[in-house]
Structure formats: structure tokens, C-alpha cells
């Protein structure tokens, strides 16, 4: 008998948004980046790459 939900670790799950971009995509001014951090502190925001190509966290 297999452990409950063990199929989650087999890689047979639906694709994600990252499937829509190529691995060599370079961020450009105006691109939006979702940043999520969790643990002792939490942070969740959508950041925009500025006109100089900077992304400030």
C-alpha cells in the first residue's frame, strides 16, 4: 500500500506558469515578479522591474 499523496512527488502534476516562459528569459523593465516568503516572517507582493532594470526587495 502506497502512502497517502505520494503521487505528489512523482512529477506527474499539472504545469505551472513557469512552463510559459523559456529558461533563458531575461527580466526587462516593466516585468512583474511575484515574491512570496514565509517562515518566521511573511512577505507577499508583486514587484515591478524599474526602467534601469532594477528589482528592489
XYZ file of C-alpha atoms in Angstrom:
57
model
C 0.000 0.000 0.000
C 1.413 3.374 -1.011
C 1.479 6.313 1.433
C -1.308 8.852 1.022
C -0.479 11.594 -1.554
C 2.853 10.008 -2.511
C 1.994 10.770 -6.144
C 2.624 14.463 -5.405
C 6.350 13.726 -5.504
C 6.374 11.808 -8.792
C 6.326 14.860 -11.048
C 3.037 13.951 -12.724
C 1.184 17.135 -11.910
C -0.261 19.960 -13.974
C 2.096 22.503 -15.475
C 2.596 25.895 -13.896
C 3.016 29.431 -15.195
C 6.777 28.850 -15.427
C 6.067 26.476 -18.329
C 5.041 29.531 -20.349
C 8.464 31.211 -20.299
C 11.760 29.959 -21.620
C 14.578 29.047 -19.246
C 16.806 31.778 -20.704
C 14.275 34.640 -20.356
C 15.896 37.864 -19.107
C 13.823 40.224 -16.974
C 13.166 43.595 -18.592
C 11.826 46.963 -17.383
C 8.109 46.717 -16.672
C 8.153 42.978 -15.920
C 6.254 41.978 -12.796
C 7.677 39.453 -10.331
C 5.662 37.743 -7.602
C 7.703 37.374 -4.401
C 6.458 35.154 -1.573
C 8.497 34.493 1.557
C 7.300 32.537 4.567
C 8.736 31.280 7.793
C 9.453 33.389 10.871
C 8.329 36.378 8.774
C 5.963 36.537 5.832
C 6.072 38.698 2.714
C 3.856 38.568 -0.349
C 3.996 41.227 -3.072
C 4.176 41.880 -6.805
C 7.271 43.903 -7.696
C 7.964 45.705 -10.975
C 11.370 45.900 -12.650
C 12.174 49.631 -12.949
C 13.376 51.464 -16.073
C 17.022 50.828 -15.138
C 16.395 47.087 -14.831
C 16.435 47.050 -11.010
C 14.178 44.997 -8.785
C 14.226 46.076 -5.147
C 13.182 43.700 -2.367
